[in-house]
mmCIF file of C-alpha atoms in Angstrom:
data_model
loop_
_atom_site.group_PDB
_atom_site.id
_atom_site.type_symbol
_atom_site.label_atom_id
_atom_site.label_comp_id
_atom_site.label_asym_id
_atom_site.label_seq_id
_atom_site.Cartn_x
_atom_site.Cartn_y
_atom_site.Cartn_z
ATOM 1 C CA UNK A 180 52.981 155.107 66.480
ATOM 2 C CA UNK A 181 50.645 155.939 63.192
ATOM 3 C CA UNK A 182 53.733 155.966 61.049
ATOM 4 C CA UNK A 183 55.130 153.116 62.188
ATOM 5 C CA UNK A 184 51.696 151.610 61.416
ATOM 6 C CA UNK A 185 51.637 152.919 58.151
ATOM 7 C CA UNK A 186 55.299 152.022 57.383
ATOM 8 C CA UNK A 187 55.076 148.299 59.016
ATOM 9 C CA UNK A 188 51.311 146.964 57.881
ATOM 10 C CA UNK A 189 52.535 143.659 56.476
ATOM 11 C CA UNK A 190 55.327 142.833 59.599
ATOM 12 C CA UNK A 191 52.793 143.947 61.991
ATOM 13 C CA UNK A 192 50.317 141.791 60.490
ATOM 14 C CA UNK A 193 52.529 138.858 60.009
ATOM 15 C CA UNK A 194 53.464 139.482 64.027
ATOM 16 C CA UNK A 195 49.709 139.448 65.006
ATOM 17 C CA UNK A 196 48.841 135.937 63.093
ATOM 18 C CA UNK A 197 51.974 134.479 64.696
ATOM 19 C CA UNK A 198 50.942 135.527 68.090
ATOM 20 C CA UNK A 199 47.359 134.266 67.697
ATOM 21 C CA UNK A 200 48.602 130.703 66.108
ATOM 22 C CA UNK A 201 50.666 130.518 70.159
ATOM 23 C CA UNK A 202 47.898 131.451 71.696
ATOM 24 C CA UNK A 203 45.107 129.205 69.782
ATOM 25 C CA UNK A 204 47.952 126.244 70.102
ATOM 26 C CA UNK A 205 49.456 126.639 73.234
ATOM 27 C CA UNK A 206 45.685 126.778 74.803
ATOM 28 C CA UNK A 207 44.109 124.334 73.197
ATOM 29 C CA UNK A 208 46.672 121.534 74.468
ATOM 30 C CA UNK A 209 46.511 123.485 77.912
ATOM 31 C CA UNK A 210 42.852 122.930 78.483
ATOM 32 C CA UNK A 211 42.920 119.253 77.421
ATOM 33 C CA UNK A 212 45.658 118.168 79.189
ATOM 34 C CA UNK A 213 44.731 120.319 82.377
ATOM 35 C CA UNK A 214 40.735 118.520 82.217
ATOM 36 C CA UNK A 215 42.614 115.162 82.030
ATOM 37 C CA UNK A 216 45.560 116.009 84.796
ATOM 38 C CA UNK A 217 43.239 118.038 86.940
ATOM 39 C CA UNK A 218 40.164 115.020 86.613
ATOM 40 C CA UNK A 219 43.371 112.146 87.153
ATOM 41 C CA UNK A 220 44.366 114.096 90.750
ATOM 42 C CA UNK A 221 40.486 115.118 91.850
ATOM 43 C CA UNK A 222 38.978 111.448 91.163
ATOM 44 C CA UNK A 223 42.798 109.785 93.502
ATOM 45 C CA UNK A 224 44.341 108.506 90.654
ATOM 46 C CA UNK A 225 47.971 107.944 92.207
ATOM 47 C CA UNK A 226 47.446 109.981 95.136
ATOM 48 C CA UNK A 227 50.738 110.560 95.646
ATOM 49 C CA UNK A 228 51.379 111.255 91.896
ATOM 50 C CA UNK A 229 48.953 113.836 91.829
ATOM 51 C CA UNK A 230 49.933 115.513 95.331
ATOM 52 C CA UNK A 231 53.585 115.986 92.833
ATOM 53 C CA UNK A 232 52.120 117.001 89.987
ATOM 54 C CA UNK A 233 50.515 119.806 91.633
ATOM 55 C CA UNK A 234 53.789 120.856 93.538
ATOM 56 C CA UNK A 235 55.440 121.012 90.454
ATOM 57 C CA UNK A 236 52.666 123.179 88.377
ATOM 58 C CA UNK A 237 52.878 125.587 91.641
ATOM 59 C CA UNK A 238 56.709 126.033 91.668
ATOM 60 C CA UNK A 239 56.208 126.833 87.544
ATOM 61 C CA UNK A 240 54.004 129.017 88.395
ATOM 62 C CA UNK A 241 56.393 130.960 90.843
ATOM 63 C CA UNK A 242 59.114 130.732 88.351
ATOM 64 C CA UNK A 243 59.488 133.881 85.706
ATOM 65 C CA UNK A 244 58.311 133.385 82.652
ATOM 66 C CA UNK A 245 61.393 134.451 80.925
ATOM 67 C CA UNK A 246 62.938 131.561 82.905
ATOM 68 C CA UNK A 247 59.988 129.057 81.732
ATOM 69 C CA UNK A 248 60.806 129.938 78.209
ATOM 70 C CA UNK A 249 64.532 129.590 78.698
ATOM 71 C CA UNK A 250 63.944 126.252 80.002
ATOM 72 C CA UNK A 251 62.040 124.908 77.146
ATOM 73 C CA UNK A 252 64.921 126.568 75.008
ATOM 74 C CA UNK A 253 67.785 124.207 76.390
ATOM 75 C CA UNK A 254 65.685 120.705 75.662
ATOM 76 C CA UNK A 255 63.333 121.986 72.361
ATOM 77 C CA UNK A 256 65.484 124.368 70.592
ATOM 78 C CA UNK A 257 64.618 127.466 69.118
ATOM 79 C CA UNK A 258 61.304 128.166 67.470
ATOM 80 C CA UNK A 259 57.716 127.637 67.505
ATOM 81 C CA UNK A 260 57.903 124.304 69.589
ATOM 82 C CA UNK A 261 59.630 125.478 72.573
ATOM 83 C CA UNK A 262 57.718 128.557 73.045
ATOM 84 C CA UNK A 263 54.364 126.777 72.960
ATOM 85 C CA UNK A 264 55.843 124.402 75.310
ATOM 86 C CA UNK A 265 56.211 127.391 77.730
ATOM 87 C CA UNK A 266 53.201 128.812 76.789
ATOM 88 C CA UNK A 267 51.599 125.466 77.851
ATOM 89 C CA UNK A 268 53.575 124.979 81.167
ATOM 90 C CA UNK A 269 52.380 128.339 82.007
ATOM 91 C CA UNK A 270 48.827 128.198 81.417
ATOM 92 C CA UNK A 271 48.374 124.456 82.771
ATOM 93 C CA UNK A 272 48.889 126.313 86.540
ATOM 94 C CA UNK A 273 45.410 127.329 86.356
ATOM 95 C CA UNK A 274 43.471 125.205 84.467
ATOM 96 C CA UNK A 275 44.573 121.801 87.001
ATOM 97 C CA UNK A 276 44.120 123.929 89.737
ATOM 98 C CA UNK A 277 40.344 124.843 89.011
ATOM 99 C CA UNK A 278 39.858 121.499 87.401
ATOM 100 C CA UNK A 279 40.953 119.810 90.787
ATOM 101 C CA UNK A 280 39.351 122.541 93.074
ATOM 102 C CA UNK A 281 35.934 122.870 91.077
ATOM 103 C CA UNK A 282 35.447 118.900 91.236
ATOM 104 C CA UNK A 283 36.577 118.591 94.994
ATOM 105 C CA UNK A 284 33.869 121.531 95.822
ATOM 106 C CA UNK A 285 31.315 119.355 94.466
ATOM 107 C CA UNK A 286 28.990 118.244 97.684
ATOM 108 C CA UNK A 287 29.249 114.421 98.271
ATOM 109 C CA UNK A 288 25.459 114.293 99.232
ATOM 110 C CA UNK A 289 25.266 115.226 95.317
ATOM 111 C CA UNK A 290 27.767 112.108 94.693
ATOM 112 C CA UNK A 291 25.868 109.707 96.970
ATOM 113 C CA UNK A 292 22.459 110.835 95.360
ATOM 114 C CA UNK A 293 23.825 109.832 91.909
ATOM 115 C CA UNK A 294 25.293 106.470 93.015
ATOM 116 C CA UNK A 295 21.739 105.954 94.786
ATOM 117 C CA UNK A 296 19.964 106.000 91.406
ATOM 118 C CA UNK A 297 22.289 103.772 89.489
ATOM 119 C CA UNK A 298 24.666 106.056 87.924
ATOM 120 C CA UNK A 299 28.524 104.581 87.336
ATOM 121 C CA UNK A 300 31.737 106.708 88.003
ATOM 122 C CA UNK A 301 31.949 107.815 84.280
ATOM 123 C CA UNK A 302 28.284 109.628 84.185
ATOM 124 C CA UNK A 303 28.407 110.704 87.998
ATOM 125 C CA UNK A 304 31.972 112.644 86.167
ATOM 126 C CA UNK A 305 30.748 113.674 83.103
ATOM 127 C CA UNK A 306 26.615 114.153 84.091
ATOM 128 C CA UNK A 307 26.951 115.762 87.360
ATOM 129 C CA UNK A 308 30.789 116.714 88.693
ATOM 130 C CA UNK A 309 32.014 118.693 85.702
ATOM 131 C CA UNK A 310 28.553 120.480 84.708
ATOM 132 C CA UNK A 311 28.929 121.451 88.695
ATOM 133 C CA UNK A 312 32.517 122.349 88.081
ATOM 134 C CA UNK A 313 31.935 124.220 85.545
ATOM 135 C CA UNK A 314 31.754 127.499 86.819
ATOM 136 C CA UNK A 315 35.615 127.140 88.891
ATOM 137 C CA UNK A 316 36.797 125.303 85.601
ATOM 138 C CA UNK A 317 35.758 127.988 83.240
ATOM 139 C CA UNK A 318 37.348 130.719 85.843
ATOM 140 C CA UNK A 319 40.539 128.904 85.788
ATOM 141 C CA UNK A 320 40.704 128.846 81.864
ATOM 142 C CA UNK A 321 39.951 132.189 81.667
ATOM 143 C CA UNK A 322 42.909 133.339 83.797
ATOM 144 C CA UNK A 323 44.974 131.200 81.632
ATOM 145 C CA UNK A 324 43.959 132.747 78.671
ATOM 146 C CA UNK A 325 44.672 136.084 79.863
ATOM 147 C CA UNK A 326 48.510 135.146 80.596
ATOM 148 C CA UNK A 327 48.723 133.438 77.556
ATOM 149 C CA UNK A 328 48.555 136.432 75.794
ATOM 150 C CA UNK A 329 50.962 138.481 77.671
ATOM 151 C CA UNK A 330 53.587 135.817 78.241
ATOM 152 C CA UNK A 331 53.481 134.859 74.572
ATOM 153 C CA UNK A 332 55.562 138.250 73.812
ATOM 154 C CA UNK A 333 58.218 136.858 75.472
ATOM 155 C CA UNK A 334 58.205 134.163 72.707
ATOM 156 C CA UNK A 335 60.103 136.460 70.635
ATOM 157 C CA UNK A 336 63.469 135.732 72.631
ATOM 158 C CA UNK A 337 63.789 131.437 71.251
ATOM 159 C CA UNK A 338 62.459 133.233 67.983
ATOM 160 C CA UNK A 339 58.620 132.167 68.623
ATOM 161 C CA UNK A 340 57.773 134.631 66.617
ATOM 162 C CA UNK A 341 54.225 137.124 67.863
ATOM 163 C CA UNK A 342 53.938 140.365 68.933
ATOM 164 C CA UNK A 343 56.751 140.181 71.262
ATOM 165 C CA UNK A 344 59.018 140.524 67.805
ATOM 166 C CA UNK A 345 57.817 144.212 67.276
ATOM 167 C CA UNK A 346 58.596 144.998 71.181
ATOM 168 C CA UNK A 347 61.609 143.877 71.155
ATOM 169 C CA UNK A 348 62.783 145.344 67.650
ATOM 170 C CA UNK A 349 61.783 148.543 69.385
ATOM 171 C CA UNK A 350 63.737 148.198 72.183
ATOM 172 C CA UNK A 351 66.830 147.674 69.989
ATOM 173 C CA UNK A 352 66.004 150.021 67.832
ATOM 174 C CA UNK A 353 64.828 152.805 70.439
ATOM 175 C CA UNK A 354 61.519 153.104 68.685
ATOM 176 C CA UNK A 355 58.233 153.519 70.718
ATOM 177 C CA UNK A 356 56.020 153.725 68.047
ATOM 178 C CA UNK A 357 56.634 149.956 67.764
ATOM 179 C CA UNK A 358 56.851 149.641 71.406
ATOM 180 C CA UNK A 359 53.499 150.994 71.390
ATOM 181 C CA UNK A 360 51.870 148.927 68.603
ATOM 182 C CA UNK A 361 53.675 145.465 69.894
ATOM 183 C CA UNK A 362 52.316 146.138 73.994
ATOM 184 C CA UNK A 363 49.194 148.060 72.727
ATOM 185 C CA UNK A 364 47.801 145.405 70.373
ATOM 186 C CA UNK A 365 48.605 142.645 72.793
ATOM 187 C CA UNK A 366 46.421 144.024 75.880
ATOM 188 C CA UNK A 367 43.710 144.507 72.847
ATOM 189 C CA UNK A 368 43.703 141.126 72.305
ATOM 190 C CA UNK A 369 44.081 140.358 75.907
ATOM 191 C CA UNK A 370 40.902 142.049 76.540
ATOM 192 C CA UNK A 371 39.100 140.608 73.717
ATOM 193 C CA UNK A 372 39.790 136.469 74.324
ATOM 194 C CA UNK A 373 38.815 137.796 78.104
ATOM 195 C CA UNK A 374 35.668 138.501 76.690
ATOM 196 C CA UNK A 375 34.873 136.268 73.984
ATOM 197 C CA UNK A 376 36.006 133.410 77.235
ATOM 198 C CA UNK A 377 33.287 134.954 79.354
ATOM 199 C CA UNK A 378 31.040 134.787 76.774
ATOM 200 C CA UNK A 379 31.849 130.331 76.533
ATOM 201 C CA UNK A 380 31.934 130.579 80.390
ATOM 202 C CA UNK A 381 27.688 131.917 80.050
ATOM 203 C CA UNK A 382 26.770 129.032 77.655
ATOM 204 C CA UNK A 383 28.979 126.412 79.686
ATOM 205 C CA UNK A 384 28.424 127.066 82.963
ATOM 206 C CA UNK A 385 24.420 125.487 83.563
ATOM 207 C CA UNK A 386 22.180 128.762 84.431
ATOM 208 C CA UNK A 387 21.123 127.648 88.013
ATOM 209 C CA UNK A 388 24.933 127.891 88.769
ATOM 210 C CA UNK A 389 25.667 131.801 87.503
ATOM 211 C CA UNK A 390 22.396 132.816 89.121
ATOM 212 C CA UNK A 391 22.909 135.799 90.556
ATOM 213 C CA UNK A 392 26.252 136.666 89.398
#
C-alpha cells in the first residue's frame, strides 16, 4: 500500500479531486431538487403526482447501484454526466423522503397558530415548517451524503472517473495496495463529509429542537 502511494501520488491525486467534483455535484443538485420535490408532495401539490414520485424514488432505491449507473449509461453516455445522474437518483431517496416526512411531522396546532396571526402559506413554509423540519431534513441529507461517497466508486465503470478508478485498476491488475488506497481513502472521506454534515446539521437545526440530543 505505501509503495503504491509513493509510486502513484499524481493518479491517486487526480482520482481523489475527481471523486470529490461527483460528490460536491451530484449533491448539490440532490438537495435542491429533493427541498423542491419533497416541499411539492408535503404541501399536495398533485396528490397523485407526488404519491408516484415517491413510488418511483423507493423502487430506485431498492435497485443496485451498479444497475442505477447502468441505466443512466444507456440514455447519457459515458462520462461525467451519467454518473452524476446516478449519483443524483441515488441520493434524492433520502433527501424527499425526510423533506416530505420532516414537514408532515410538523403539528397542525403549530400551522393553525401561524395562520391565526396573519402569516400566508409562503412564511408559515419558510418561517415555521422547514426551521421545524429541520432536524428530519438535515438527517436525510446526511444519509445521502454518506452513499454518495461509496456509490460514487462505482462511477469508474461509464468512466466517471473517482476513486473507484484505482479499485478497479487493482482488481485487474491483482494489486491490493491500490485496492487498499482506492476503498481506504473513500471511507476517509466518508467519515469526514459525515462529520463536517453534522457539524451544518448543529448550526441548521434551531437549538430548542437538538435539545437533549
Amino acid at each position: 500500500m505505501i509503495s503504491y502511494i509513493a509510486g502513484h501520488g499524481e493518479q491517486i491525486w487526480i482520482a481523489f479531486s475527481s471523486h470529490i467534483s461527483l460528490f460536491l455535484s451530484s449533491m448539490a443538485i440532490s438537495i435542491i431538487l429533493g427541498l423542491l420535490l419533497g416541499i411539492f408532495i408535503a404541501t399536495g401539490g398533485g396528490k397523485g403526482l407526488g404519491r408516484s414520485l415517491l413510488t418511483i424514488l423507493g423502487a430506485s432505491q431498492a435497485t443496485p447501484s451498479i444497475a442505477v449507473v447502468a441505466f443512466s449509461f444507456l440514455f447519457v453516455g459515458i462520462g461525467k454526466a451519467p454518473a452524476i445522474l446516478a449519483l443524483v437518483i441515488y441520493c434524492l431517496v433520502p433527501v424527499v423522503f425526510n423533506v416530505v416526512s420532516g414537514l408532515l411531522g410538523v403539528p397542525g396546532e403549530v400551522v393553525e397558530a401561524a395562520r391565526g396571526i396573519g402569516m400566508t402559506r409562503g412564511q408559515i413554509l419558510l418561517k415555521v415548517k422547514l426551521p421545524l423540519a429541520s432536524e428530519v431534513i438535515m438527517s436525510g441529507v446526511r444519509s445521502a451524503a454518506t452513499i454518495n461517497i461509496g456509490t460514487a466508486t462505482v462511477a469508474a465503470v461509464i468512466g466517471g472517473g473517482g476513486l473507484g478508478d484505482i479499485i478497479f485498476t487493482g482488481l485487474k491488475m491483482q494489486d491490493n495496495g491500490a485496492i487498499l488506497v482506492g476503498a481506504g481513502l473513500s471511507a476517509i472521506l466518508a467519515l469526514i463529509v459525515d462529520f463536517v454534515f453534522a457539524f451544518v446539521e448543529r448550526k441548521v437545526v434551531p437549538k430548542g429542537l437538538s435539545q437533549g440530543r
